[in-house]
């Protein structure tokens, strides 16, 4: 397999999610899909051509319907969640 999908996820060196290059690539796929939504193309065709799951295209289409092209843009790098001692209640059981 060749091309961008052959490399797998491109993680940022500090482990904070995808690299800026990979985020931009994925955003471009979503924006192209948005143009195709406007042309009333079928979800399955867009998914096959974009080499993504039908479910992903369905999510993108829903976001596009609700927020337009802006909703398909990248939100930027994901922040690492802040974990505090409160999240790890000492002595508490994890099961109910």
PDB file of C-alpha atoms in Angstrom:
ATOM      1  CA  UNK A   1       0.000   0.000   0.000  1.00  0.00           C
ATOM      2  CA  UNK A   2       1.348   3.438  -0.846  1.00  0.00           C
ATOM      3  CA  UNK A   3       0.363   7.004  -0.097  1.00  0.00           C
ATOM      4  CA  UNK A   4      -0.475   8.820   3.131  1.00  0.00           C
ATOM      5  CA  UNK A   5      -2.697   6.079   4.515  1.00  0.00           C
ATOM      6  CA  UNK A   6       0.086   3.513   4.268  1.00  0.00           C
ATOM      7  CA  UNK A   7       2.114   5.247   6.955  1.00  0.00           C
ATOM      8  CA  UNK A   8      -0.485   4.969   9.695  1.00  0.00           C
ATOM      9  CA  UNK A   9      -1.116   7.705  12.252  1.00  0.00           C
ATOM     10  CA  UNK A  10       1.557  10.381  12.355  1.00  0.00           C
ATOM     11  CA  UNK A  11       1.858  11.191  16.048  1.00  0.00           C
ATOM     12  CA  UNK A  12       3.431  14.390  17.254  1.00  0.00           C
ATOM     13  CA  UNK A  13       6.834  13.840  18.878  1.00  0.00           C
ATOM     14  CA  UNK A  14       5.544  14.725  22.336  1.00  0.00           C
ATOM     15  CA  UNK A  15       2.718  12.194  21.980  1.00  0.00           C
ATOM     16  CA  UNK A  16       0.034  14.885  21.839  1.00  0.00           C
ATOM     17  CA  UNK A  17      -1.976  13.480  18.962  1.00  0.00           C
ATOM     18  CA  UNK A  18      -1.474  13.892  15.225  1.00  0.00           C
ATOM     19  CA  UNK A  19       1.172  16.060  13.631  1.00  0.00           C
ATOM     20  CA  UNK A  20       0.089  19.366  12.113  1.00  0.00           C
ATOM     21  CA  UNK A  21       0.737  17.885   8.665  1.00  0.00           C
ATOM     22  CA  UNK A  22      -1.548  14.920   9.335  1.00  0.00           C
ATOM     23  CA  UNK A  23      -4.292  17.138  10.825  1.00  0.00           C
ATOM     24  CA  UNK A  24      -4.153  19.336   7.710  1.00  0.00           C
ATOM     25  CA  UNK A  25      -4.370  16.272   5.469  1.00  0.00           C
ATOM     26  CA  UNK A  26      -7.434  14.948   7.300  1.00  0.00           C
ATOM     27  CA  UNK A  27      -9.051  18.380   7.263  1.00  0.00           C
ATOM     28  CA  UNK A  28      -8.565  18.582   3.491  1.00  0.00           C
ATOM     29  CA  UNK A  29     -10.371  15.234   3.096  1.00  0.00           C
ATOM     30  CA  UNK A  30     -13.305  16.541   5.174  1.00  0.00           C
ATOM     31  CA  UNK A  31     -13.457  19.820   3.230  1.00  0.00           C
ATOM     32  CA  UNK A  32     -13.462  17.944  -0.083  1.00  0.00           C
ATOM     33  CA  UNK A  33     -16.282  15.808   1.291  1.00  0.00           C
ATOM     34  CA  UNK A  34     -18.166  19.011   2.154  1.00  0.00           C
ATOM     35  CA  UNK A  35     -18.012  20.100  -1.481  1.00  0.00           C
ATOM     36  CA  UNK A  36     -19.371  16.722  -2.465  1.00  0.00           C
ATOM     37  CA  UNK A  37     -22.191  16.984   0.105  1.00  0.00           C
ATOM     38  CA  UNK A  38     -23.220  20.242  -1.572  1.00  0.00           C
ATOM     39  CA  UNK A  39     -23.296  18.370  -4.899  1.00  0.00           C
ATOM     40  CA  UNK A  40     -25.604  15.756  -3.289  1.00  0.00           C
ATOM     41  CA  UNK A  41     -23.173  12.869  -3.782  1.00  0.00           C
ATOM     42  CA  UNK A  42     -23.899   9.643  -1.948  1.00  0.00           C
ATOM     43  CA  UNK A  43     -22.195   8.905   1.361  1.00  0.00           C
ATOM     44  CA  UNK A  44     -20.924   5.481   0.294  1.00  0.00           C
ATOM     45  CA  UNK A  45     -19.277   6.893  -2.837  1.00  0.00           C
ATOM     46  CA  UNK A  46     -17.547   9.656  -0.876  1.00  0.00           C
ATOM     47  CA  UNK A  47     -16.342   7.122   1.709  1.00  0.00           C
ATOM     48  CA  UNK A  48     -14.924   4.786  -0.924  1.00  0.00           C
ATOM     49  CA  UNK A  49     -13.190   7.567  -2.867  1.00  0.00           C
ATOM     50  CA  UNK A  50     -11.797   9.116   0.331  1.00  0.00           C
ATOM     51  CA  UNK A  51     -10.758   5.736   1.751  1.00  0.00           C
ATOM     52  CA  UNK A  52     -12.579   6.299   5.028  1.00  0.00           C
ATOM     53  CA  UNK A  53     -15.499   4.551   6.698  1.00  0.00           C
ATOM     54  CA  UNK A  54     -19.084   5.264   5.754  1.00  0.00           C
ATOM     55  CA  UNK A  55     -19.695   6.081   9.419  1.00  0.00           C
ATOM     56  CA  UNK A  56     -17.041   8.822   9.330  1.00  0.00           C
ATOM     57  CA  UNK A  57     -18.635  10.377   6.246  1.00  0.00           C
ATOM     58  CA  UNK A  58     -22.051  10.188   7.934  1.00  0.00           C
ATOM     59  CA  UNK A  59     -20.631  12.100  10.934  1.00  0.00           C
ATOM     60  CA  UNK A  60     -19.048  14.671   8.639  1.00  0.00           C
ATOM     61  CA  UNK A  61     -22.297  15.092   6.682  1.00  0.00           C
ATOM     62  CA  UNK A  62     -24.256  15.634   9.892  1.00  0.00           C
ATOM     63  CA  UNK A  63     -21.707  18.208  11.090  1.00  0.00           C
ATOM     64  CA  UNK A  64     -21.791  19.911   7.671  1.00  0.00           C
ATOM     65  CA  UNK A  65     -25.602  20.068   7.712  1.00  0.00           C
ATOM     66  CA  UNK A  66     -25.586  21.611  11.187  1.00  0.00           C
ATOM     67  CA  UNK A  67     -22.591  23.943  10.841  1.00  0.00           C
ATOM     68  CA  UNK A  68     -21.522  24.178   7.217  1.00  0.00           C
ATOM     69  CA  UNK A  69     -17.937  23.970   6.035  1.00  0.00           C
ATOM     70  CA  UNK A  70     -16.727  25.575   9.258  1.00  0.00           C
ATOM     71  CA  UNK A  71     -17.871  22.457  11.146  1.00  0.00           C
ATOM     72  CA  UNK A  72     -15.515  20.322   9.022  1.00  0.00           C
ATOM     73  CA  UNK A  73     -12.394  22.307   9.905  1.00  0.00           C
ATOM     74  CA  UNK A  74      -9.848  20.948  12.344  1.00  0.00           C
ATOM     75  CA  UNK A  75     -10.248  22.053  15.942  1.00  0.00           C
ATOM     76  CA  UNK A  76      -6.466  21.987  16.326  1.00  0.00           C
ATOM     77  CA  UNK A  77      -4.320  19.709  18.424  1.00  0.00           C
ATOM     78  CA  UNK A  78      -5.976  17.819  21.218  1.00  0.00           C
ATOM     79  CA  UNK A  79      -4.907  18.864  24.682  1.00  0.00           C
ATOM     80  CA  UNK A  80      -3.816  16.181  27.081  1.00  0.00           C
ATOM     81  CA  UNK A  81      -6.426  15.777  29.825  1.00  0.00           C
ATOM     82  CA  UNK A  82      -5.480  17.100  33.224  1.00  0.00           C
ATOM     83  CA  UNK A  83      -5.572  14.307  35.753  1.00  0.00           C
ATOM     84  CA  UNK A  84      -5.782  15.270  39.391  1.00  0.00           C
ATOM     85  CA  UNK A  85      -5.731  13.269  42.618  1.00  0.00           C
ATOM     86  CA  UNK A  86      -9.511  13.718  42.749  1.00  0.00           C
ATOM     87  CA  UNK A  87      -9.766  11.483  39.679  1.00  0.00           C
ATOM     88  CA  UNK A  88      -8.050   8.731  41.611  1.00  0.00           C
ATOM     89  CA  UNK A  89     -10.038   8.558  44.850  1.00  0.00           C
ATOM     90  CA  UNK A  90      -7.668   6.650  47.082  1.00  0.00           C
ATOM     91  CA  UNK A  91      -9.333   3.595  48.546  1.00  0.00           C
ATOM     92  CA  UNK A  92     -12.468   3.863  46.415  1.00  0.00           C
ATOM     93  CA  UNK A  93     -13.702   0.884  44.474  1.00  0.00           C
ATOM     94  CA  UNK A  94     -13.887   1.196  40.721  1.00  0.00           C
ATOM     95  CA  UNK A  95     -16.785  -1.238  40.352  1.00  0.00           C
ATOM     96  CA  UNK A  96     -20.293  -0.654  41.566  1.00  0.00           C
TER      97      UNK A  96
END
